[in-house]
Short mmCIF file of C-alpha atoms in Angstrom, two decimals:
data_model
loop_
_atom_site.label_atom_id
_atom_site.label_comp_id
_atom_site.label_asym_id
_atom_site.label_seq_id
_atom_site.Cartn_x
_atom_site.Cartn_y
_atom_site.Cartn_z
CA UNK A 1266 117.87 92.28 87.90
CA UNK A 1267 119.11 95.27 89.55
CA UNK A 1268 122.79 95.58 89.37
CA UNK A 1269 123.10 97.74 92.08
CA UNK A 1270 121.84 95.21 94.38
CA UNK A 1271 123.88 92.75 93.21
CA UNK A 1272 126.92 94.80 94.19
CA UNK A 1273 125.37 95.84 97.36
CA UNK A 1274 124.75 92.13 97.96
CA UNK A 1275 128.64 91.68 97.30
CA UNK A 1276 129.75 94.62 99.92
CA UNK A 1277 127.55 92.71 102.32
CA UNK A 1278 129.17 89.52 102.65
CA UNK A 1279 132.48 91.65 103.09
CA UNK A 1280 131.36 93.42 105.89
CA UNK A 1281 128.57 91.79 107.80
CA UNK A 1282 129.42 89.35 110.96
CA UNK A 1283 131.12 86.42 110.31
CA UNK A 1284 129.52 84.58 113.60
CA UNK A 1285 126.06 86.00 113.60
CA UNK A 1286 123.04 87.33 111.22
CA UNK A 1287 123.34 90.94 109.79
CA UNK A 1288 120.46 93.25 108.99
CA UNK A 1289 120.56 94.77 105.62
CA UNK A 1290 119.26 97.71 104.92
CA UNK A 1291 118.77 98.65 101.12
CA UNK A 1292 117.36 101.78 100.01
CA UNK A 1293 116.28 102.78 96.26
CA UNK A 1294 113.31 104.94 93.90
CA UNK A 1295 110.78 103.06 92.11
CA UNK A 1296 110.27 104.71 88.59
CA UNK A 1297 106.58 103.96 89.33
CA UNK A 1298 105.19 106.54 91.61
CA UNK A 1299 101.65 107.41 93.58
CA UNK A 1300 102.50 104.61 95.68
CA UNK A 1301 100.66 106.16 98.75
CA UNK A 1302 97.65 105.94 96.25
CA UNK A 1303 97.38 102.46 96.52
CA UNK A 1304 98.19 101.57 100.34
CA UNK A 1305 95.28 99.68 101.08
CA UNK A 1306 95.60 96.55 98.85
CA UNK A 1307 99.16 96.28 99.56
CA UNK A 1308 98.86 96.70 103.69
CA UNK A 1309 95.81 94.26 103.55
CA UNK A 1310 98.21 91.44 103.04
CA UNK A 1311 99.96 91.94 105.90
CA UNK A 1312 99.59 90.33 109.09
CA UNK A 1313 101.81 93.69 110.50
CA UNK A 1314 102.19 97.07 109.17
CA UNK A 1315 102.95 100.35 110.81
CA UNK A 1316 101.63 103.88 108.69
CA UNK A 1317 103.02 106.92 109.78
CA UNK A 1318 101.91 110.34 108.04
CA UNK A 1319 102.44 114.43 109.22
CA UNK A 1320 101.02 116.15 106.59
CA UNK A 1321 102.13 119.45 106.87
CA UNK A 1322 106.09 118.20 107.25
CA UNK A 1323 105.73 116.17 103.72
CA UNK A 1324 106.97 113.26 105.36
CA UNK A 1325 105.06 110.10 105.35
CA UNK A 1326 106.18 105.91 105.17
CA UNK A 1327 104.48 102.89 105.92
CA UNK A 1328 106.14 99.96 107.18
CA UNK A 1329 105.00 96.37 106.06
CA UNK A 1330 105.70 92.47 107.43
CA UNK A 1331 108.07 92.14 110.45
CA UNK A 1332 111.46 90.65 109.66
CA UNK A 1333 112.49 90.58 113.22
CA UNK A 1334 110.55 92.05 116.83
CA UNK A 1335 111.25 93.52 119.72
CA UNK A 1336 108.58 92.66 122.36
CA UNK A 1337 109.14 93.19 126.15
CA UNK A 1338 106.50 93.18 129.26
CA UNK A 1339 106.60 94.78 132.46
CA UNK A 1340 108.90 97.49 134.31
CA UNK A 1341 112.01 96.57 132.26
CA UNK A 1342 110.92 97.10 129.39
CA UNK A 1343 112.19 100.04 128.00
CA UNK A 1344 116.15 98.53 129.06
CA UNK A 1345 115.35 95.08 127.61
CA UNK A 1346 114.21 96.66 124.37
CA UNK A 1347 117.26 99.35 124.08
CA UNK A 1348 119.89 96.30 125.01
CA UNK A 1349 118.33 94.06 121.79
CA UNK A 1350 117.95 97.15 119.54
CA UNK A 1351 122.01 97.51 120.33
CA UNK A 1352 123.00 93.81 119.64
CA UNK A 1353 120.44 94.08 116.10
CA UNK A 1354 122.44 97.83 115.21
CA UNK A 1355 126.12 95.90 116.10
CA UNK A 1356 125.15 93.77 113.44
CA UNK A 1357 123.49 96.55 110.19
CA UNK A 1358 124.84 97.17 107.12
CA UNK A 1359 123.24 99.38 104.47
CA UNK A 1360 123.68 100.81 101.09
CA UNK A 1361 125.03 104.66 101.33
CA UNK A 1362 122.46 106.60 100.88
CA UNK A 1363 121.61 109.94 102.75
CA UNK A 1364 117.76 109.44 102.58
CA UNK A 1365 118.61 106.69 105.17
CA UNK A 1366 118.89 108.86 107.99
CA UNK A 1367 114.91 110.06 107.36
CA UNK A 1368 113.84 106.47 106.69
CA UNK A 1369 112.79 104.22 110.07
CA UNK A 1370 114.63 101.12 110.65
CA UNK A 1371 112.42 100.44 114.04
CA UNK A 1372 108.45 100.81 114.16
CA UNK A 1373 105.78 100.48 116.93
CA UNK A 1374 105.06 101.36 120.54
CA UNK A 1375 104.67 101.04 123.56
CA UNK A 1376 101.29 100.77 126.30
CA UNK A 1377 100.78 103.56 128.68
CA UNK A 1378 101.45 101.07 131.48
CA UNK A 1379 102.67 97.34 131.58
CA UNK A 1380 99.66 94.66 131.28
CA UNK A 1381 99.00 91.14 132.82
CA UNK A 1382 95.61 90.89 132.36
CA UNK A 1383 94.40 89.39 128.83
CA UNK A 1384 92.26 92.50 127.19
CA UNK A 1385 91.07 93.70 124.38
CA UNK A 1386 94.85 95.09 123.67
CA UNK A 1387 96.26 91.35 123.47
CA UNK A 1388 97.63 91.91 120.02
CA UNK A 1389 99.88 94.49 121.23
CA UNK A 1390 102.94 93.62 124.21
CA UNK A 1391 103.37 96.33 126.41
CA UNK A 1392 106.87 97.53 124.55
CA UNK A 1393 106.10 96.48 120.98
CA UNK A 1394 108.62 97.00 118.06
CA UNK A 1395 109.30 95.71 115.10
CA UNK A 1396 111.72 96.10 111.92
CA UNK A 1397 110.01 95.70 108.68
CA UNK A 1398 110.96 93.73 105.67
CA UNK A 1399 109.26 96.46 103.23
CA UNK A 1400 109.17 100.29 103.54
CA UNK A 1401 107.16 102.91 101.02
CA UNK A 1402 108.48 106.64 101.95
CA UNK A 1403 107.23 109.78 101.21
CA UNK A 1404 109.41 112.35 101.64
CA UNK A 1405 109.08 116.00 99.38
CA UNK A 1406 106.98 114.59 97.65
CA UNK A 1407 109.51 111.82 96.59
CA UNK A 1408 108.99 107.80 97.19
CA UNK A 1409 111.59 105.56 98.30
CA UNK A 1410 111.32 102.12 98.81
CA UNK A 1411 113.58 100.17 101.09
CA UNK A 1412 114.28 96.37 101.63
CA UNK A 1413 115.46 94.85 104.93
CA UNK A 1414 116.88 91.29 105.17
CA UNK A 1415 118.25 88.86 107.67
CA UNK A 1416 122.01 88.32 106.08
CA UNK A 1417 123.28 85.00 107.69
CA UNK A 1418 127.20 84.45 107.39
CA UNK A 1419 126.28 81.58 104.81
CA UNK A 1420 123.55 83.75 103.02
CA UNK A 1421 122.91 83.30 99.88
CA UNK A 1422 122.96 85.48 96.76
CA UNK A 1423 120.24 83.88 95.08
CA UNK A 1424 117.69 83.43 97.43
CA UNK A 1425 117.90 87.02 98.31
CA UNK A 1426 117.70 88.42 95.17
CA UNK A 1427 114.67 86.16 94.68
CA UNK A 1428 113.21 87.65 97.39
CA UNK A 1429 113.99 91.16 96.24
CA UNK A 1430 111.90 90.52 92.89
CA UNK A 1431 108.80 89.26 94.90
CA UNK A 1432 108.65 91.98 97.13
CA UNK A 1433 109.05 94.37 94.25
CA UNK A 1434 106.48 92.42 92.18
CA UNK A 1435 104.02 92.26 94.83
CA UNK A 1436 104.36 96.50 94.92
CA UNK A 1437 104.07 96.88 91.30
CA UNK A 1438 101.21 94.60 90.89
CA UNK A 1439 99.24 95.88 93.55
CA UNK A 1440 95.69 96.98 92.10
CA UNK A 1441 94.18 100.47 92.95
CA UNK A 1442 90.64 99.62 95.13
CA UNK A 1443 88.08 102.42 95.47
CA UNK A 1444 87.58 103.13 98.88
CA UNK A 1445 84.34 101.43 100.73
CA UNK A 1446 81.76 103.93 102.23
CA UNK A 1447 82.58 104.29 106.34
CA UNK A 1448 80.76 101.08 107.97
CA UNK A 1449 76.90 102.54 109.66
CA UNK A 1450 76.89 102.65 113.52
CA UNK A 1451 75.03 100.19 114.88
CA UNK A 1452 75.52 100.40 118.87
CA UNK A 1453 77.42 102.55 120.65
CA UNK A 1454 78.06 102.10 124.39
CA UNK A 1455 79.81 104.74 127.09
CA UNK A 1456 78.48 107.83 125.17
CA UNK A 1457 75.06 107.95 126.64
CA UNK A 1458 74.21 111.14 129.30
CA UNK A 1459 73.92 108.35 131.78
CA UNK A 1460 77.43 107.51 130.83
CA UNK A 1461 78.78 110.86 130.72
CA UNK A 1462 77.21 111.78 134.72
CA UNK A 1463 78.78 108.40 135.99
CA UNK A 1464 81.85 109.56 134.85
CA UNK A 1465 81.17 113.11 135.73
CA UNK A 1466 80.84 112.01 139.15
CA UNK A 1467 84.37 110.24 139.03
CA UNK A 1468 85.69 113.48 138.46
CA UNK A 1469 83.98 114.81 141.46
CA UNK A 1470 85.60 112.14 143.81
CA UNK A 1471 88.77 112.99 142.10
CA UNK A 1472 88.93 117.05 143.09
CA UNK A 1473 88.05 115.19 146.88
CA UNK A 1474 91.60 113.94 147.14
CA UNK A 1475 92.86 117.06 145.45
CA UNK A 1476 91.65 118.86 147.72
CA UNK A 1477 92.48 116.46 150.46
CA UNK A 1478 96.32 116.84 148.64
CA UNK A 1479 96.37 113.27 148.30
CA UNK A 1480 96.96 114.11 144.75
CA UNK A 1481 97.92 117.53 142.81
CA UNK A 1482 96.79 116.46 139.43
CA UNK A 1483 95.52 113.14 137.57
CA UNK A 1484 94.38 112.86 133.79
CA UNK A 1485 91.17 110.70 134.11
CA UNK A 1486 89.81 109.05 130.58
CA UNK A 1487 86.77 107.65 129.04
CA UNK A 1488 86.10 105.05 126.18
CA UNK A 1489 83.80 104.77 123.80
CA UNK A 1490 83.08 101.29 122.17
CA UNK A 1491 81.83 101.40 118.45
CA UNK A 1492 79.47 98.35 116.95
CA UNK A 1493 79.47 98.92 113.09
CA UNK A 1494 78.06 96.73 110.68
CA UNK A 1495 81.27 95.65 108.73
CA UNK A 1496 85.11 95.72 109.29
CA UNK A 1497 86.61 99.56 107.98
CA UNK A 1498 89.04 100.33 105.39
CA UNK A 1499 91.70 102.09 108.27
CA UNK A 1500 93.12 103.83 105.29
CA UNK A 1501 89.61 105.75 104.77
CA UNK A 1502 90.03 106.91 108.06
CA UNK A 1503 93.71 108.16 107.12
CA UNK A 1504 92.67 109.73 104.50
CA UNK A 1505 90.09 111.73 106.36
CA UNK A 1506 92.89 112.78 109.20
CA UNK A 1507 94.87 113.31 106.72
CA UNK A 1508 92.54 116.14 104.99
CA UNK A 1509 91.25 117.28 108.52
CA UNK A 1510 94.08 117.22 110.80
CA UNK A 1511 97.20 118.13 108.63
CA UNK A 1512 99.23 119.36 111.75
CA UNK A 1513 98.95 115.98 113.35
CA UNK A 1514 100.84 112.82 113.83
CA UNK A 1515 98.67 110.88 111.29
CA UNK A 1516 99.36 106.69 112.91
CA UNK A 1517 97.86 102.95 111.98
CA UNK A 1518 99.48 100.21 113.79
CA UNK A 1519 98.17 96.92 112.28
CA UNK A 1520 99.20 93.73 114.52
CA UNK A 1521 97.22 90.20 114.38
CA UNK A 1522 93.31 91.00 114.16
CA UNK A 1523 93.88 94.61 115.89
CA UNK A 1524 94.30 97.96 114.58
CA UNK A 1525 95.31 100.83 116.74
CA UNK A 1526 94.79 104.46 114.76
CA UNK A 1527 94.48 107.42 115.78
CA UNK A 1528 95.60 111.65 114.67
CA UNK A 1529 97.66 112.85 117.80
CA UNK A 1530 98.49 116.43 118.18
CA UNK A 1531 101.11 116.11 120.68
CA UNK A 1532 104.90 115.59 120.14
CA UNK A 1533 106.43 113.13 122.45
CA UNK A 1534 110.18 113.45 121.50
CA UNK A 1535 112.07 114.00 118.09
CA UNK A 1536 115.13 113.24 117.88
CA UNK A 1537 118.24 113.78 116.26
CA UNK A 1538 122.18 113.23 116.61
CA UNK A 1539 122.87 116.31 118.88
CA UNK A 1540 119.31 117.29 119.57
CA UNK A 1541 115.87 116.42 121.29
CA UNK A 1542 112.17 118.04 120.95
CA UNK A 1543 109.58 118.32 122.72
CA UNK A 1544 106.19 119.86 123.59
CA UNK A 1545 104.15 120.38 126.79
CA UNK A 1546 100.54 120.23 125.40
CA UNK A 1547 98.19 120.54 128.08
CA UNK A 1548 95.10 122.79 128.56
CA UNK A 1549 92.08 122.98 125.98
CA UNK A 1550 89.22 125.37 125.16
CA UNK A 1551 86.76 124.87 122.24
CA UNK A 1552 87.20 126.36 118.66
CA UNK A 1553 84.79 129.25 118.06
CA UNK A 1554 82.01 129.81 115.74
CA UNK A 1555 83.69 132.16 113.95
CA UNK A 1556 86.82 134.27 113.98
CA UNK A 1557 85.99 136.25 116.50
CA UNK A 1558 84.41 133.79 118.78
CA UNK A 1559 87.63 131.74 117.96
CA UNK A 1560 90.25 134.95 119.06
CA UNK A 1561 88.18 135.25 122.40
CA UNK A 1562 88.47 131.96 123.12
CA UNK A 1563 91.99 131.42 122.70
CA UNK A 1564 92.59 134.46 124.78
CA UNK A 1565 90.21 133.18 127.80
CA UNK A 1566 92.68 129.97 127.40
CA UNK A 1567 96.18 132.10 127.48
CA UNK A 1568 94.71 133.74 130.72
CA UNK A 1569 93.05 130.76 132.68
CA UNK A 1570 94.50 130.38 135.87
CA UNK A 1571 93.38 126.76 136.07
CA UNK A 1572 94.88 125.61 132.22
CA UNK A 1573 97.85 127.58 132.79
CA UNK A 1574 98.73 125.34 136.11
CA UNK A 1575 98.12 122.02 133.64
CA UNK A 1576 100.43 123.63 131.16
CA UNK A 1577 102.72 124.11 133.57
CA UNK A 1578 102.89 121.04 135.57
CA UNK A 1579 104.09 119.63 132.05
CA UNK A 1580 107.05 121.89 131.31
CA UNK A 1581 107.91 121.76 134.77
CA UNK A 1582 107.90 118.17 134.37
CA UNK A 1583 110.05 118.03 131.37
CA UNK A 1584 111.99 120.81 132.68
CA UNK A 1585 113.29 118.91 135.35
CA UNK A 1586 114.01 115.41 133.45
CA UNK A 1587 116.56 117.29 131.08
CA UNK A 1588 118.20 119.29 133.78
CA UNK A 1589 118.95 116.44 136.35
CA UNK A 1590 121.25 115.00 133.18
CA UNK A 1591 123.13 117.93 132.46
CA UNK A 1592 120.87 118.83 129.27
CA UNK A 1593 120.69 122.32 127.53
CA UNK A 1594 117.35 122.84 127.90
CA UNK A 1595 115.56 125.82 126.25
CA UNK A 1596 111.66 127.06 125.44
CA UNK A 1597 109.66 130.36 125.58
CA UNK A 1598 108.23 131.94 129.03
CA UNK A 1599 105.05 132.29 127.73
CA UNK A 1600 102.50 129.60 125.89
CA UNK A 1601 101.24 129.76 122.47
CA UNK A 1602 97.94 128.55 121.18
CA UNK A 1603 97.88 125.21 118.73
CA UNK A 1604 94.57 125.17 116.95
CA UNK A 1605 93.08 122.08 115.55
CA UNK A 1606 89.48 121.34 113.67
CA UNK A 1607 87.65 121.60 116.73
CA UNK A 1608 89.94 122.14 119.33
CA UNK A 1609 92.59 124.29 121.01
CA UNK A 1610 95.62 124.10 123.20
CA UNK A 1611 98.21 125.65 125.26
CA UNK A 1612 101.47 124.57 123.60
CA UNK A 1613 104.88 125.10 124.99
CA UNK A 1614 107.87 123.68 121.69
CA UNK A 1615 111.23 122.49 124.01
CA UNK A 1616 114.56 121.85 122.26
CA UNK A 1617 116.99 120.16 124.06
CA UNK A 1618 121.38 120.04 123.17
CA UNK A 1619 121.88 116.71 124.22
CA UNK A 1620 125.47 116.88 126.19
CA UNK A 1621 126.10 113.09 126.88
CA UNK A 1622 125.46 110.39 125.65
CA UNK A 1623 121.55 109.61 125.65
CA UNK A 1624 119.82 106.50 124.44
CA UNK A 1625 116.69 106.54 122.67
CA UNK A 1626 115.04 103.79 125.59
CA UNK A 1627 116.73 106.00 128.02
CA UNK A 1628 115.12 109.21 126.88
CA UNK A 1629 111.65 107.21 126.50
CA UNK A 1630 111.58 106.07 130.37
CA UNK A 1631 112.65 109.61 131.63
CA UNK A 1632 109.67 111.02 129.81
CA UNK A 1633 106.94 108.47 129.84
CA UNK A 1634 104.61 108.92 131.31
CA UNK A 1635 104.27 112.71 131.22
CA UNK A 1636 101.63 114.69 133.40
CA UNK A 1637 99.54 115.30 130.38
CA UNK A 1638 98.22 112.23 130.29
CA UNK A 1639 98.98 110.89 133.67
CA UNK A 1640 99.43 113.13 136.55
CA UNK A 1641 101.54 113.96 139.75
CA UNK A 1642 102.34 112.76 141.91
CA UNK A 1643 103.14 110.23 138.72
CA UNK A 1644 102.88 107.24 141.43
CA UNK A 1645 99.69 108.13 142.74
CA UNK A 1646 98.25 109.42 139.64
CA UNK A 1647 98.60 105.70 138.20
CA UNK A 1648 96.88 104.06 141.53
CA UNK A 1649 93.61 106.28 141.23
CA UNK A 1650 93.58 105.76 137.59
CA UNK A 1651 94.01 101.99 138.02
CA UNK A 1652 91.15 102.80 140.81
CA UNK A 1653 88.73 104.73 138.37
CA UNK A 1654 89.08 103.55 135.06
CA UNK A 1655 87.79 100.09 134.48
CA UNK A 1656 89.62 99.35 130.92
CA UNK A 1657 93.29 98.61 130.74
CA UNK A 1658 94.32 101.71 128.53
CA UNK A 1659 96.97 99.80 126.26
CA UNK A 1660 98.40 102.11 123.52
CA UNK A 1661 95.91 105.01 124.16
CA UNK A 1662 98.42 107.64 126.55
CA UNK A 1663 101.20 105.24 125.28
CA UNK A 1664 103.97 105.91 122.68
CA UNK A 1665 103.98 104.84 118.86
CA UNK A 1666 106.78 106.25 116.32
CA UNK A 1667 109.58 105.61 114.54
CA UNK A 1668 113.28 105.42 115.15
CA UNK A 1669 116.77 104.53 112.83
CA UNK A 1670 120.75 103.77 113.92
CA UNK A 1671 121.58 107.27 112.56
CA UNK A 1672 120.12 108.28 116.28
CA UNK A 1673 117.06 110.05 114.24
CA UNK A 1674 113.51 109.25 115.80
CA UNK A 1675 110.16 110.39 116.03
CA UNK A 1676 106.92 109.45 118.91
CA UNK A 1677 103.89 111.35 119.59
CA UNK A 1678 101.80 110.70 122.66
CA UNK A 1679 98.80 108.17 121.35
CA UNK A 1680 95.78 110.16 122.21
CA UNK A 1681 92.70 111.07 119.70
CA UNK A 1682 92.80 107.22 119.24
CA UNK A 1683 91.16 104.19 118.35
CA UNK A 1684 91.72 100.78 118.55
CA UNK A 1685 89.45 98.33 115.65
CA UNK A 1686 89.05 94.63 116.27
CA UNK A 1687 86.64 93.52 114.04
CA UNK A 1688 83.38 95.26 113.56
CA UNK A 1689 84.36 97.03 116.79
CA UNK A 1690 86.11 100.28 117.51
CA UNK A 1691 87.29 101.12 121.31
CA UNK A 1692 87.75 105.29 121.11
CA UNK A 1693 89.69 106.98 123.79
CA UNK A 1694 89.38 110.39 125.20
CA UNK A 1695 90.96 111.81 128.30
CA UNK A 1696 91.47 115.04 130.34
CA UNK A 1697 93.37 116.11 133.29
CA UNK A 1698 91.88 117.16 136.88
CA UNK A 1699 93.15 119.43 139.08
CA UNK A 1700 92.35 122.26 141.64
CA UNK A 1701 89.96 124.56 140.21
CA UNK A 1702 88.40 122.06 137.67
CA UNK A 1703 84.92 121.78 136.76
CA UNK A 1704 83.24 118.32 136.50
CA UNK A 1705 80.77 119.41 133.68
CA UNK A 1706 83.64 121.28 131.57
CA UNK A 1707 85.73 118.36 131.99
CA UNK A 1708 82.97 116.13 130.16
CA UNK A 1709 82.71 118.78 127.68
CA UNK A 1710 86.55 118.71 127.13
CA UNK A 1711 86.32 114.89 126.66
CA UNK A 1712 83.57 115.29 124.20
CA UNK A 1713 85.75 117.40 122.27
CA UNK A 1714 88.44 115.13 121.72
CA UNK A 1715 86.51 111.84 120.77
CA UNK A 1716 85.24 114.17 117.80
CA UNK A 1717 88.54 112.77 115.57
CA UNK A 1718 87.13 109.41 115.98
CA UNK A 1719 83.33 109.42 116.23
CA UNK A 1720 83.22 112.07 113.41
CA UNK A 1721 84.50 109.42 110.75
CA UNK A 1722 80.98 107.78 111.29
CA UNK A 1723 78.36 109.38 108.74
CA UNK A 1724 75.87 107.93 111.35
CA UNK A 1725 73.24 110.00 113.58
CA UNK A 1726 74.36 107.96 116.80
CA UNK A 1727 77.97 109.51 116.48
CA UNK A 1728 77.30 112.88 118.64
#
């Protein structure tokens, strides 16, 4: 048995509540490495997991069984959820370690707006969080494995370290699987040219109230549903983000009989003691055919009137959020380009000094939803898209990240998404409508971004 536990275990029961349950929070490397190498057979026996993955940043974790949720519905629900994630951190104790402040203690998300209706999202609540008993981290190339427990004031010693040695049995014994071949397309539905001038058309009504200045911008979205003929291996799709889209947040949130996945270019906060981050991502072109197609193209983007007043109705949007609370507030004049696989954007990095006390739930509900994938006026942007789109959106637009009681946190915005149930996948793809935009384009756009998802299908019906 691991003495280190044990004294761990000790330290506990003198400092955890003597009224209430603690969380404990115990962090340690496993001789036995190329963990990530084997995710799939130890996920799979999970009724909840959470996989989180930026390539390029060498950081990477997923998050396995829920000892303990958060889930909240409706307009509240970003101060219900920050009021119980303060009682659970009044009550933490963990073993000093400084890879702890890199290593979640809360993982999930949260829908773009708050649901009633039953839907295909019913797996998910509309603020959705949950800390895990078992974590696998990557970080530099290192792994980490940490172990979270309820510690009541009468807990005892034994049980826990009992515990302990299944959860680390069940990660040692875990056999490698070969990955299945991606599941054949049998129907797809919403992709069809008939589809695609229904929708066009909804854009068309859409620059009518523009113009009409009912409404200065709204970010209208289509979906995609997927027949295949047998349930996927998610972590075959990972792997392909993971090789195609290395810049991205990489994301698999597993909950019931629902899987929501998707490779998300867009930062939604990061966060940090005395800092925040953000980005204003709004305004797309295609990649070109070859370098020089690709230069032209990013240069048409840097100069088009129309993109440039989506980019800015962003930053402006962020701008203000920070400054009404006394926030330093700082990013270049001028956009830069973020190129993807097939794709390319206007992209505007913000750093924030926070000056007074923030809270994570706080910062979350100033921001969400931002004009890239809502609109402005926000409040009318919501109504038409209530009005237009006939799908509840769920976690596509929404949040999904990671956050810890060191005040360090991580969200991108959920777009190039997906959400399996089954032998179905529902793919999401949205773009945003203003003055000056052109119905066809706007389809093209679209087109462009379900390519994360529909190109994991080796299938003919998947363009």
């Amino acid at each position: 048995m691991n003495t280190e536990f044990i004294n761990f275990l000790q330290a506990a029961h003198q400092k955890s509540s003597k009224s209430g349950n603690t969380i404990i929070n115990y962090t340690f490397k496993l001789e036995e490495t190329n963990l990530f190498d084997n995710l799939y057979p130890i996920a799979k026996g999970f009724e909840k997991y959470f996989y989180w993955d930026k390539p390029s940043c060498g950081f990477s974790f997923i998050a396995l069984g829920e000892l303990l949720s958060i889930k909240e519905s409706g307009k509240a629900r970003f101060i219900y959820t920050g009021k119980k994630v303060n009682g659970i951190l009044s009550n933490f104790f963990s073993n000093d370690n400084k890879i702890n402040e890199k290593i979640p203690l809360f993982v999930g998300g949260l829908k773009f707006l708050p649901e009633n209706e039953k839907s295909i999202w019913e797996d998910f609540s509309d603020s959705h969080w949950f800390v895990p008993k078992i974590i696998l981290s990557k970080i530099d190339n290192k792994e980490h494995v940490t172990f979270n427990f309820i510690f009541p004031p009468d807990a005892s010693n034994k049980k826990i370290t009992e515990e302990f040695e299944k959860r680390l049995t069940l990660i040692k014994q875990s056999r490698h699987e070969n990955f299945s071949s991606t599941p054949k397309v049998i129907h797809l539905n919403g992709n069809s040219p008939k589809d695609k001038k229904r929708w066009q058309e909804s854009v068309r009504k859409t620059l009518e109230k523009i113009e009409s200045d009912i409404i200065t911008k709204v970010v209208l979205s289509r979906m995609v549903e997927i027949e295949i003929e047998k349930e996927p291996n998610i972590f075959n799709f990972i792997s392909s983000f993971r090789e195609d889209y290395p810049d991205c947040y990489i994301f698999s949130f597993h909950s019931g009989k629902s899987t929501f996945f998707g490779a998300s270019p867009e930062k939604f906060v990061e966060l940090g003691p005395e800092f925040i981050s953000t980005d204003a991502l709004a305004g797309s072109a295609p990649r070109g055919k070859d370098d020089n197609e690709d230069e032209r193209l990013a240069k048409d983007l840097l100069e088009s009137i129309k993109d440039l007043k989506e980019h800015k109705t962003v930053l402006d949007f962020i701008d203000l959020q920070f400054k009404s609370n006394d926030c330093e507030i700082s990013f270049d004049s001028e956009p830069k380009i973020k190129k993807l696989k097939n794709i390319q954007h206007l992209w505007t990095p913000v750093q924030i000094k926070v000056t007074g006390e923030n809270s994570i739930f706080h910062i979350l509900e100033k921001l969400h939803p931002t004009p890239a994938v809502c609109g402005l006026p926000q409040n009318s942007a919501i109504q038409l898209i209530k009005e237009t789109e006939d799908y509840p959106r769920g976690l596509y637009s929404g949040i999904v990240g990671w956050f810890n009681r060191d005040k360090f946190g991580e969200f991108t915005v959920s777009i190039r998404s997906a959400l399996n149930i089954g032998k179905k996948i529902y793919a999401f793809a949205g773009g945003g409508i203003l003055d000056g935009s052109d119905p066809a384009q706007e389809v093209k756009e679209t087109d462009l971004k379900f390519k994360p998802i529909l190109s994991l299908f080796d299938n003919d019906k998947k363009s």
